[in-house]
PDB file of C-alpha atoms in Angstrom:
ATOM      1  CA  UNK A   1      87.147 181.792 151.941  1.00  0.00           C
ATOM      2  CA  UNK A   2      84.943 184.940 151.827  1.00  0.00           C
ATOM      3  CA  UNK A   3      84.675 186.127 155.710  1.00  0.00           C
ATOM      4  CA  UNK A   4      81.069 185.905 155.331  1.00  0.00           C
ATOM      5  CA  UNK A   5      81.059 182.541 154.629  1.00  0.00           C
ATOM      6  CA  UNK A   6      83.190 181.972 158.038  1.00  0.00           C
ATOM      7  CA  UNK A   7      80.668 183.346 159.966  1.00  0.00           C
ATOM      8  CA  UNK A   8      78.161 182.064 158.388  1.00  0.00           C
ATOM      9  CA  UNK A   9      79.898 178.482 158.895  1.00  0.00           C
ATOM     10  CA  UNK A  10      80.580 179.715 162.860  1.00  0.00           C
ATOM     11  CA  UNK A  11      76.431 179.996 163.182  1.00  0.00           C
ATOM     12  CA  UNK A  12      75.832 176.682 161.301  1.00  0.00           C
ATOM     13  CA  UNK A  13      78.643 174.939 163.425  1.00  0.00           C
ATOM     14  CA  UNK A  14      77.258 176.446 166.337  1.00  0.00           C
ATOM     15  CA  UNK A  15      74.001 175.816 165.053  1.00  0.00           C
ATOM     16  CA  UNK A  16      73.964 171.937 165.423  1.00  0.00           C
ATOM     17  CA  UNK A  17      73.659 171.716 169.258  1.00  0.00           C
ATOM     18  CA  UNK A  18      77.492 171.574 170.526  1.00  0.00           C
ATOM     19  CA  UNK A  19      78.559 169.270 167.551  1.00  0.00           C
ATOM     20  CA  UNK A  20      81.174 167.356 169.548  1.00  0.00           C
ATOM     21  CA  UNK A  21      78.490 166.403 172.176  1.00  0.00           C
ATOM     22  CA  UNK A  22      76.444 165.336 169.894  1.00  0.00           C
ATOM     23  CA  UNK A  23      78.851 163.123 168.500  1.00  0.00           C
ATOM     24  CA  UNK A  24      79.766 161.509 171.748  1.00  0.00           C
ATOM     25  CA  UNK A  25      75.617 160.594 172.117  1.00  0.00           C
ATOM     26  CA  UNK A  26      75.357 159.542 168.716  1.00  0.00           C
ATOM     27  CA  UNK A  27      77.973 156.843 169.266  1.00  0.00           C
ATOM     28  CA  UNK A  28      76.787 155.376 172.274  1.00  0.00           C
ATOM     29  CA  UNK A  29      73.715 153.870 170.213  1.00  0.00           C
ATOM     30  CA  UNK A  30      73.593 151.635 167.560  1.00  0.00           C
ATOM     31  CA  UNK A  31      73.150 153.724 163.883  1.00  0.00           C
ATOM     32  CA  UNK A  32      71.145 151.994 161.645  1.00  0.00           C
ATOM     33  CA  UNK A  33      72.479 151.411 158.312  1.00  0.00           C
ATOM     34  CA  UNK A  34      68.928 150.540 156.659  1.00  0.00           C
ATOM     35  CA  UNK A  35      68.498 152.369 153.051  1.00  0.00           C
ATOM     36  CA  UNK A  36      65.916 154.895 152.453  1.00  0.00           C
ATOM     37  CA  UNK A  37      64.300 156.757 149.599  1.00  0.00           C
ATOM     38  CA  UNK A  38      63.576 160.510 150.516  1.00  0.00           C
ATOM     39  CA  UNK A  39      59.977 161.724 149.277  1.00  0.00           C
ATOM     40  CA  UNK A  40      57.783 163.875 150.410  1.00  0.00           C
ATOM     41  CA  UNK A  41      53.969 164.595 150.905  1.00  0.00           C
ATOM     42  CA  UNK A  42      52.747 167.312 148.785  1.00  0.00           C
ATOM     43  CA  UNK A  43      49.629 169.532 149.597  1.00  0.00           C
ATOM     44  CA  UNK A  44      47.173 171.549 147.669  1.00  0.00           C
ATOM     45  CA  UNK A  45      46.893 175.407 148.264  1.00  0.00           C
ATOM     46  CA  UNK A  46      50.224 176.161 149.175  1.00  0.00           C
ATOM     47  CA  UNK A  47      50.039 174.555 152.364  1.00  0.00           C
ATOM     48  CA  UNK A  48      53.444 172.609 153.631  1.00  0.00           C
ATOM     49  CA  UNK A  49      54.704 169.566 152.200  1.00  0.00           C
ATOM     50  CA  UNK A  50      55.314 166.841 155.140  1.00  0.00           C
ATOM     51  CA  UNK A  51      57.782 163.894 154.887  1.00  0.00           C
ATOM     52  CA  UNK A  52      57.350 160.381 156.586  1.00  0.00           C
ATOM     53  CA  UNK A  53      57.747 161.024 160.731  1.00  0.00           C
ATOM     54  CA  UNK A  54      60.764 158.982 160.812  1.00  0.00           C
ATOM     55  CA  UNK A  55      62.879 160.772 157.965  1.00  0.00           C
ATOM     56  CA  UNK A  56      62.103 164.308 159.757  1.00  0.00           C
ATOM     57  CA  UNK A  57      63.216 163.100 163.068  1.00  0.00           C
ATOM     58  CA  UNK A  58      67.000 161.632 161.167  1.00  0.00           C
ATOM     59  CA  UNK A  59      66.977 164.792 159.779  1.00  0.00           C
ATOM     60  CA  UNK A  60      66.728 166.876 163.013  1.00  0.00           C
ATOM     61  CA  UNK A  61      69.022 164.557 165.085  1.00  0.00           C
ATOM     62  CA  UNK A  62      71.607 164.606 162.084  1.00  0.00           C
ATOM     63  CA  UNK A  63      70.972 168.448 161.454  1.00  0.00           C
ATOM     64  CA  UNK A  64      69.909 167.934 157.773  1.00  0.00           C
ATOM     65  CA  UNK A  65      66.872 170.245 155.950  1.00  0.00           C
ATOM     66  CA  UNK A  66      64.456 169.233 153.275  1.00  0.00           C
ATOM     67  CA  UNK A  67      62.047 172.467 154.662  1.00  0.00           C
ATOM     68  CA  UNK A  68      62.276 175.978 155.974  1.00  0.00           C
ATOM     69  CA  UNK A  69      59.764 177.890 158.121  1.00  0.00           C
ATOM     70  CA  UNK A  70      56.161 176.836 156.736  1.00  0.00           C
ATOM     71  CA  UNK A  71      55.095 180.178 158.116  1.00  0.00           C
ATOM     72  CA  UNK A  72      57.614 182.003 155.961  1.00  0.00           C
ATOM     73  CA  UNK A  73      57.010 182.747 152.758  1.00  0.00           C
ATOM     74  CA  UNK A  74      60.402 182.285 151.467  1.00  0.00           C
ATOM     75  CA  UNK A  75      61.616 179.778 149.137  1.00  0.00           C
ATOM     76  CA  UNK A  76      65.410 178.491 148.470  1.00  0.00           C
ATOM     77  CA  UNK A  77      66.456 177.048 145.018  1.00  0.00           C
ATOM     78  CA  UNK A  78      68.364 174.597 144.439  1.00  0.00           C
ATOM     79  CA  UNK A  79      69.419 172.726 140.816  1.00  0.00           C
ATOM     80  CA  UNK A  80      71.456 169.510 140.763  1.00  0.00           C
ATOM     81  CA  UNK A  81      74.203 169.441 138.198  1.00  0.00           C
ATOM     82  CA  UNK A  82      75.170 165.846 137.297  1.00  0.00           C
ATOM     83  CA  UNK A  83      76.152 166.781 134.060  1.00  0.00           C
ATOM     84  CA  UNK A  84      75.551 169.572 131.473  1.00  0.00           C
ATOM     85  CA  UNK A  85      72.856 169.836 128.451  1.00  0.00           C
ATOM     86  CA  UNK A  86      73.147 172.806 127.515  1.00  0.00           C
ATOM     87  CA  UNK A  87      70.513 174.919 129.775  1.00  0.00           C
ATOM     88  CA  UNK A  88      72.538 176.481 132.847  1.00  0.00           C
ATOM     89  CA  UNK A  89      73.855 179.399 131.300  1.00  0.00           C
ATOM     90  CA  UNK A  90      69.996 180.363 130.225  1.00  0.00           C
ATOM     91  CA  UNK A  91      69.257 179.066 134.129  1.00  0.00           C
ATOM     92  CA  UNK A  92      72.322 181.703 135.427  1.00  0.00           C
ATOM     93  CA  UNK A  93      71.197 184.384 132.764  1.00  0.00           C
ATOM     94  CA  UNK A  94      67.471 184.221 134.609  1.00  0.00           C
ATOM     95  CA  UNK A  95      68.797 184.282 137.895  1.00  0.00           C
ATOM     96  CA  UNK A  96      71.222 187.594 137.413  1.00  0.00           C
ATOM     97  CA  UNK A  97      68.251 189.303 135.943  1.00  0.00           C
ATOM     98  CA  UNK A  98      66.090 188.794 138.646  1.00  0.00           C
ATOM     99  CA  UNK A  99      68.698 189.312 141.014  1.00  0.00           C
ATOM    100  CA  UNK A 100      67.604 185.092 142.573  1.00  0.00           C
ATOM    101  CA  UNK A 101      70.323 183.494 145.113  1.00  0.00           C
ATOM    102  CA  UNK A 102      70.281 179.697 144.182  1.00  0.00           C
ATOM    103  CA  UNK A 103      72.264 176.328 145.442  1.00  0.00           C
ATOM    104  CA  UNK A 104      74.170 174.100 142.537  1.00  0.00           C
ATOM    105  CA  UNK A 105      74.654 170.663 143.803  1.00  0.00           C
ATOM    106  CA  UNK A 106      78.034 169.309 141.273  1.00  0.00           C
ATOM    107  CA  UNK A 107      79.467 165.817 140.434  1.00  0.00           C
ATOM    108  CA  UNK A 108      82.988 165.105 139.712  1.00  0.00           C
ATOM    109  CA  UNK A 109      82.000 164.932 136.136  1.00  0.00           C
ATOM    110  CA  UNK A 110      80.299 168.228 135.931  1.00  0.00           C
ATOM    111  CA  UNK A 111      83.456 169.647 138.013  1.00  0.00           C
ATOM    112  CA  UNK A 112      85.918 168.865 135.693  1.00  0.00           C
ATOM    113  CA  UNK A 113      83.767 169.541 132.334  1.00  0.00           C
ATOM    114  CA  UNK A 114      82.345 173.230 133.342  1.00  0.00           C
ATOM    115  CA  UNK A 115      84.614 175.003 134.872  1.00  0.00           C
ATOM    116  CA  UNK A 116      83.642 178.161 132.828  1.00  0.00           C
ATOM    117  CA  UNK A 117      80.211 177.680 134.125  1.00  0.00           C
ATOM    118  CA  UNK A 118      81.239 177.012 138.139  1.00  0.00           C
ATOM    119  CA  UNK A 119      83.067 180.021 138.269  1.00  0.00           C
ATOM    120  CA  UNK A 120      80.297 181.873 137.333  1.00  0.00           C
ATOM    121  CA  UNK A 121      78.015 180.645 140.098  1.00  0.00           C
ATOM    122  CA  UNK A 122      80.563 181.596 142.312  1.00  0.00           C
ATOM    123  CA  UNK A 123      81.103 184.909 140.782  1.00  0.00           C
ATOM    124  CA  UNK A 124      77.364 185.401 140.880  1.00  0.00           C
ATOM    125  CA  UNK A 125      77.071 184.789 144.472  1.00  0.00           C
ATOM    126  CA  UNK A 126      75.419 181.541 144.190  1.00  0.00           C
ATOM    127  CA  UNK A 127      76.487 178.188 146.525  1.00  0.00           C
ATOM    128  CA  UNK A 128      77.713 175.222 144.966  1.00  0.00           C
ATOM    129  CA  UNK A 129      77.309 172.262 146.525  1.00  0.00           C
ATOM    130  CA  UNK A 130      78.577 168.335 147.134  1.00  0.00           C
ATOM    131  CA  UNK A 131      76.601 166.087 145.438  1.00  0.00           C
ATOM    132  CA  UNK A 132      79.485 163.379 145.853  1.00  0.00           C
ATOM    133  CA  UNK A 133      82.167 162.563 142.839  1.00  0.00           C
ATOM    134  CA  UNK A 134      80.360 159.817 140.566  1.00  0.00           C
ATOM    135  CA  UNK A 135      77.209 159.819 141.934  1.00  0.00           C
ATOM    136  CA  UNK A 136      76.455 156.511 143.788  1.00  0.00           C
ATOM    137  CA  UNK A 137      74.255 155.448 146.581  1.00  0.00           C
ATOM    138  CA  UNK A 138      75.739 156.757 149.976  1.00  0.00           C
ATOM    139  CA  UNK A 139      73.931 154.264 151.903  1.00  0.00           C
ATOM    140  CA  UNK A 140      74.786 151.159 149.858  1.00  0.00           C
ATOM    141  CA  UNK A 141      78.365 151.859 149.669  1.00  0.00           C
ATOM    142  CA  UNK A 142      81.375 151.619 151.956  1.00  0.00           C
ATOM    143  CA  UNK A 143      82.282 154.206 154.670  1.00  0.00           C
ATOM    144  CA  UNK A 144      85.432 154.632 153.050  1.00  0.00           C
ATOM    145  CA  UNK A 145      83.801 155.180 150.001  1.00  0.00           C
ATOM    146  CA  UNK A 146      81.469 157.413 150.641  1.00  0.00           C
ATOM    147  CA  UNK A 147      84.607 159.349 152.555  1.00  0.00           C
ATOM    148  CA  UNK A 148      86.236 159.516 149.233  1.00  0.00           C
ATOM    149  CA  UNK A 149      83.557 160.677 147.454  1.00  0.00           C
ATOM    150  CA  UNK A 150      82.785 163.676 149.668  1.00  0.00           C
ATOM    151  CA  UNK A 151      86.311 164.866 149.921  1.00  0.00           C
ATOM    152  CA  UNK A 152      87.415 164.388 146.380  1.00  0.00           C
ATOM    153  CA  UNK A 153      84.996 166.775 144.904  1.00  0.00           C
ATOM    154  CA  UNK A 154      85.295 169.480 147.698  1.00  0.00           C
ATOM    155  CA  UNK A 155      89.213 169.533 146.723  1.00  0.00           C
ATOM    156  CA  UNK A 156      89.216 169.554 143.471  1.00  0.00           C
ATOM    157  CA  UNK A 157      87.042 172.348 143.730  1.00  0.00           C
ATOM    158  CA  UNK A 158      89.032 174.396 145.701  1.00  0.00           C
ATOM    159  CA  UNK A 159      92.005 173.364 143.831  1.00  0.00           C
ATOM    160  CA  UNK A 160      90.007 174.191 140.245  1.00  0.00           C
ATOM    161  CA  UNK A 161      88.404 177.762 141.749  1.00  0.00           C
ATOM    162  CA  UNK A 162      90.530 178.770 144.592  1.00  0.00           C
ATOM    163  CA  UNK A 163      87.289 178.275 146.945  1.00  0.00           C
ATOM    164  CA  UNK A 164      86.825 176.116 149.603  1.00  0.00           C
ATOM    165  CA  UNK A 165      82.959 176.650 151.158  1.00  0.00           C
ATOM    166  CA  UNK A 166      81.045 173.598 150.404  1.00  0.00           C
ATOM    167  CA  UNK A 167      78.996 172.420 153.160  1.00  0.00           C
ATOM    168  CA  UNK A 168      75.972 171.092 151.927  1.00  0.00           C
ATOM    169  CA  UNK A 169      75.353 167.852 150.420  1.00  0.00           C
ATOM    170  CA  UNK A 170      72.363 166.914 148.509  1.00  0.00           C
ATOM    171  CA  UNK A 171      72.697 163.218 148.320  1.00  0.00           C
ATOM    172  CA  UNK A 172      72.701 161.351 145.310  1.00  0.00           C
ATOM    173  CA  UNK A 173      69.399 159.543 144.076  1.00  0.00           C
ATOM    174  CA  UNK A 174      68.060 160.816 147.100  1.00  0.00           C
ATOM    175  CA  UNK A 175      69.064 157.590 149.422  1.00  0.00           C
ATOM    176  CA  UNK A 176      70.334 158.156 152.243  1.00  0.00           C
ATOM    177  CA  UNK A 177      70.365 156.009 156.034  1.00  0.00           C
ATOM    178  CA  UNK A 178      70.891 156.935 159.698  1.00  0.00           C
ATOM    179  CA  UNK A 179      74.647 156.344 159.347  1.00  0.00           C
ATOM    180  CA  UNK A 180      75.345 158.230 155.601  1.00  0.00           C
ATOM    181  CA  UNK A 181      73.696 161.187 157.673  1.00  0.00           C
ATOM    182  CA  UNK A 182      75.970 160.415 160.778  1.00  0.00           C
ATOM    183  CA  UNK A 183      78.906 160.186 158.630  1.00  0.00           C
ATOM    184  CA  UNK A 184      78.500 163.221 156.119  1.00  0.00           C
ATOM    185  CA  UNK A 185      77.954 165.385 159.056  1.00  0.00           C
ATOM    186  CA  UNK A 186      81.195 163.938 160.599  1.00  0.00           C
ATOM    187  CA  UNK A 187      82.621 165.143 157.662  1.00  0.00           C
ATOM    188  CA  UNK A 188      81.071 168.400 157.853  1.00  0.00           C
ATOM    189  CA  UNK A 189      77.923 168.338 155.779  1.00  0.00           C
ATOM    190  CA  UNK A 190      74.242 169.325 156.138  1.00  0.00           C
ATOM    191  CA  UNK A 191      72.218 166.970 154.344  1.00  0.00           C
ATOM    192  CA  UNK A 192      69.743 168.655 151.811  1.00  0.00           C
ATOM    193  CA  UNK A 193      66.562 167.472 150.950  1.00  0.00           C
ATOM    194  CA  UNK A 194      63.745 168.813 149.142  1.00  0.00           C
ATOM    195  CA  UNK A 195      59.883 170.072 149.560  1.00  0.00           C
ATOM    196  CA  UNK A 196      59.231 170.189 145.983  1.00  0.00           C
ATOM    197  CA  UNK A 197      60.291 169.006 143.410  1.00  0.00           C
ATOM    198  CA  UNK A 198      58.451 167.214 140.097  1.00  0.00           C
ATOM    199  CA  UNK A 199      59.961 164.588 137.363  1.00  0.00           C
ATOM    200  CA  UNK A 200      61.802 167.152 135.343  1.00  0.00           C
ATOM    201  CA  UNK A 201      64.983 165.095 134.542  1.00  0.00           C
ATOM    202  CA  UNK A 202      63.923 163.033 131.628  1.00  0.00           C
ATOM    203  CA  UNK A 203      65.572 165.343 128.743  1.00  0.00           C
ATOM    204  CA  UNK A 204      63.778 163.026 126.010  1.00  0.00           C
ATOM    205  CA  UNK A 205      60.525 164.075 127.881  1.00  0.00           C
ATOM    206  CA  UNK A 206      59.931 167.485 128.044  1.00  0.00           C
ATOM    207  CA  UNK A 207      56.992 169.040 127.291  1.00  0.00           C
ATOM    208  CA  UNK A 208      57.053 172.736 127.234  1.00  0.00           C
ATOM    209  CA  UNK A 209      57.288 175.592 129.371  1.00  0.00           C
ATOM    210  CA  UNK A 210      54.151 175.928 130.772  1.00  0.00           C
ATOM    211  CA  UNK A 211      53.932 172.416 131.841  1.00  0.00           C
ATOM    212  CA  UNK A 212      57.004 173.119 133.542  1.00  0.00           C
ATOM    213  CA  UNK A 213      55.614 176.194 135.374  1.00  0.00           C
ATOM    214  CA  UNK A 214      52.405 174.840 136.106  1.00  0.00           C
ATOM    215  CA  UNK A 215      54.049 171.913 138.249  1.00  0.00           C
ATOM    216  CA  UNK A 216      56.349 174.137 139.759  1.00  0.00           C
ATOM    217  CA  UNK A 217      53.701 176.443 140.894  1.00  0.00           C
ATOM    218  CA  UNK A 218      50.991 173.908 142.001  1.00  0.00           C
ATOM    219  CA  UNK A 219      53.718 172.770 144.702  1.00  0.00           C
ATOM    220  CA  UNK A 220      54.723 176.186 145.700  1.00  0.00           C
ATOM    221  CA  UNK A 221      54.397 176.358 149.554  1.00  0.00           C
ATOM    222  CA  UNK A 222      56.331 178.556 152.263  1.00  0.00           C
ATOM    223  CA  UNK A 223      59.112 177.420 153.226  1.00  0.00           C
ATOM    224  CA  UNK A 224      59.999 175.451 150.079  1.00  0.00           C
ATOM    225  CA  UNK A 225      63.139 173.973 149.472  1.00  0.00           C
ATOM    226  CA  UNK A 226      62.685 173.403 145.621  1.00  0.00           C
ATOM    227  CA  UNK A 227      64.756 170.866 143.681  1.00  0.00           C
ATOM    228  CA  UNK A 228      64.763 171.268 139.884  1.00  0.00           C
ATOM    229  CA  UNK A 229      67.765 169.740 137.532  1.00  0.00           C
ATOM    230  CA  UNK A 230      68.952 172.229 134.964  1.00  0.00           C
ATOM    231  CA  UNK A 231      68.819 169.828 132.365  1.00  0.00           C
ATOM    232  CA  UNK A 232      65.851 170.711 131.942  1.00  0.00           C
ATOM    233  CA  UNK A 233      65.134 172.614 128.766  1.00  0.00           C
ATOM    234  CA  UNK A 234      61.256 173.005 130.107  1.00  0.00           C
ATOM    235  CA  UNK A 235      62.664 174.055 133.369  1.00  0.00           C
ATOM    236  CA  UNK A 236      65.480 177.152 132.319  1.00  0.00           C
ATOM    237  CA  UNK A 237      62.689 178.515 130.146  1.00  0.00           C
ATOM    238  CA  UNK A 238      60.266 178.742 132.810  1.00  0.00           C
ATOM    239  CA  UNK A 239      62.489 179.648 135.191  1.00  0.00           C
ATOM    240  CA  UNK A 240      61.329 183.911 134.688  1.00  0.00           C
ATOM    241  CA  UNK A 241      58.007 183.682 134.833  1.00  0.00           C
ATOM    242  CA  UNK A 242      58.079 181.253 138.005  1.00  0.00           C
ATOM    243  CA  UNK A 243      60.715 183.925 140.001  1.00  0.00           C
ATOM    244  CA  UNK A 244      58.346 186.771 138.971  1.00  0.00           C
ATOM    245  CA  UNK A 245      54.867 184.826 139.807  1.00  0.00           C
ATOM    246  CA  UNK A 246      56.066 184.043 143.169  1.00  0.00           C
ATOM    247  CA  UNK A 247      57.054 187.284 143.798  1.00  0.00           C
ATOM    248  CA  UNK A 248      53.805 188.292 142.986  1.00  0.00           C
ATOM    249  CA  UNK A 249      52.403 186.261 145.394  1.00  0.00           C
ATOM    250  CA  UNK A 250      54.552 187.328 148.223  1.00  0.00           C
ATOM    251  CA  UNK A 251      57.550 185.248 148.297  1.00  0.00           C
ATOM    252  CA  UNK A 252      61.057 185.825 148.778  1.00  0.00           C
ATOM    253  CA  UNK A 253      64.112 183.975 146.992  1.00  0.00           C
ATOM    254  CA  UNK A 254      66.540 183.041 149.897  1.00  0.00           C
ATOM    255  CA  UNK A 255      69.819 181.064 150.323  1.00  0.00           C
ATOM    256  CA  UNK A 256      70.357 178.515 151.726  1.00  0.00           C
ATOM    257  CA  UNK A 257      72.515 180.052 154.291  1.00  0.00           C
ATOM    258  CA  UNK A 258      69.921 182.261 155.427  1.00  0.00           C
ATOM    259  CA  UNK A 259      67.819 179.135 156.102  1.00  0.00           C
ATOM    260  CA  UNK A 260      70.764 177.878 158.576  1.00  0.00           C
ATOM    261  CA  UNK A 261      71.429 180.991 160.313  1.00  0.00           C
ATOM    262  CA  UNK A 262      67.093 181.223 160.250  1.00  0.00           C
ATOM    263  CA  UNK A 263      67.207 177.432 161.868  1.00  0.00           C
ATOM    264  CA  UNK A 264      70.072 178.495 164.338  1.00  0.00           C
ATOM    265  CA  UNK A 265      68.450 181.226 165.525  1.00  0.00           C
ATOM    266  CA  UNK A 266      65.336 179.849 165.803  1.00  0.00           C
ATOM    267  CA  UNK A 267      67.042 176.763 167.762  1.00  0.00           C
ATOM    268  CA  UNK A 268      68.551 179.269 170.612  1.00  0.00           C
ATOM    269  CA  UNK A 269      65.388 181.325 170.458  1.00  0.00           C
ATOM    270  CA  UNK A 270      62.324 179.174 170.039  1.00  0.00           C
TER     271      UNK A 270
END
C-alpha cells in the first residue's frame, strides 16, 4: 500500500469517533434491518441537495457520505463500473487531460474482465472502489453474504493488481439499512452515496452530449458528490466540457480522500 494511503486510512480510522467505542454503543441497541432506497432532494441554483432526515442521521452515526461541505465549492467524482461498454478509456483519457482525481466503484465481473483498464486507474492516481462481487441488495441478503461479497472483490483485487486500499463502498442499487451500514463499516467501509446524479444508465437511451451536460450541470452544487456510470456514451463525451465549465465557475475536482481527511478535521475542529 502507498504510505499515503496509510495515513490517509490512520485519519479516516481516526476519523470515525474512536471506532471500537462506537461499536460497543452500536450493539447495545437494536439495528434495524428495514430496506431503504437512497435519493436525494435536488435544488435549483446550485444550492445543496438534502436527503430524507433519517438517511443523513444513519449516515453520520455509521460514518457514511453522500455530501461534502455545501460551503465548498469542490466536487468529487465518482463512476460505477458494473460492467464495461466501451466508454472508460475515453472517460480515463478526459480525466488525464484535465489532470481530474475520480472514484471507480467495480463488480466482480468488471474485476475479472478489465484488468487492463483497473490498472490504469490505479496508475493514474484514481480510487477504485467496492461495489460488492455480483451486485445484489446488501440489505435483503444474508450477513454472511453480504460478508462474502465485500471481501471477495477487495482480494481479488489485491491479488489481480498487487493493491490493497479499498475502503469505500458504494452500495449496490443504492439500498442499503441501519445494519448493511453497521456491518460494512465493521468490515471497514465508508458507505458512499451521492448528491447528484441523473438516469444516465440506460445505454439504449442516450441522447447526446449536451443532454448529458445540461443535466449534469443543472445539479451542480458545492459540495457534490456526483455519481455518473461510464456506460454512458452521452456521459464520456461530455465529460470535457463539464470538468472545464465547472472550473469556470469556481470549482475544484477533489478525491474522495480529501473529503475524509476534510470531514475528520472538521469533526475534531468544528
Amino acid at each position: 500500500m502507498r504510505h499515503w494511503a496509510v495515513w490517509v486510512m490512520a485519519v479516516v480510522l481516526l476519523g470515525t469517533g474512536l471506532f471500537f467505542i462506537q461499536h460497543s454503543v452500536t450493539d447495545a441497541k437494536q439495528i434495524s434491518s428495514e430496506v431503504l432506497n437512497w435519493n436525494f432532494k435536488p435544488a435549483k441554483d446550485q444550492q445543496p441537495a438534502d436527503a430524507d432526515p433519517h438517511y443523513k442521521e444513519l449516515l453520520k452515526e455509521y460514518d457514511g457520505v453522500f455530501m461534502g461541505c455545501p460551503q465548498d465549492k469542490s466536487l468529487y467524482l465518482t463512476f460505477d463500473n458494473g460492467y464495461e461498454n466501451g466508454y472508460t478509456k475515453q472517460v480515463l483519457d478526459v480525466l488525464k487531460e484535465k489532470e481530474v482525481p475520480a472514484a471507480f466503484f467495480i463488480t466482480g465481473h468488471y474485476l475479472t474482465t478489465e484488468t487492463d483498464l483497473i490498472n490504469r486507474m490505479i496508475k493514474e492516481g484514481h480510487i477504485v472502489g467496492n461495489h460488492s462481487y455480483h451486485h445484489p441488495s446488501l440489505p435483503e441478503v444474508s450477513e454472511e453474504r453480504v460478508k462474502r461479497e465485500l471481501t471477495k472483490l477487495k482480494e481479488e483485487y489485491k491479488e489481480i493488481t498487487g493493491e490493497e486500499y479499498m475502503p469505500y463502498l458504494r452500495p449496490p442499487q443504492g439500498k442499503f439499512s441501519e445494519e448493511s451500514l453497521s456491518l460494512s463499516r465493521d468490515l471497514g467501509y465508508i458507505n458512499v452515496f451521492w448528491s447528484l446524479a441523473y438516469k444516465d444508465w440506460e445505454t439504449d437511451n442516450q441522447k447526446g452530449a449536451d443532454y448529458a451536460y445540461e443535466q449534469i450541470m443543472n445539479r451542480i452544487h458545492p459540495g457534490s458528490i456526483m455519481l455518473l456510470h461510464s456506460v454512458s456514451k452521452d456521459n464520456a463525451e461530455a465529460l470535457g466540457r463539464v470538468i472545464d465549465e465547472c472550473r469556470k465557475q469556481g470549482y475544484e475536482f477533489k478525491s474522495l480522500d480529501d473529503l475524509m481527511m476534510k470531514k475528520t478535521m472538521r469533526k475534531f475542529h468544528p
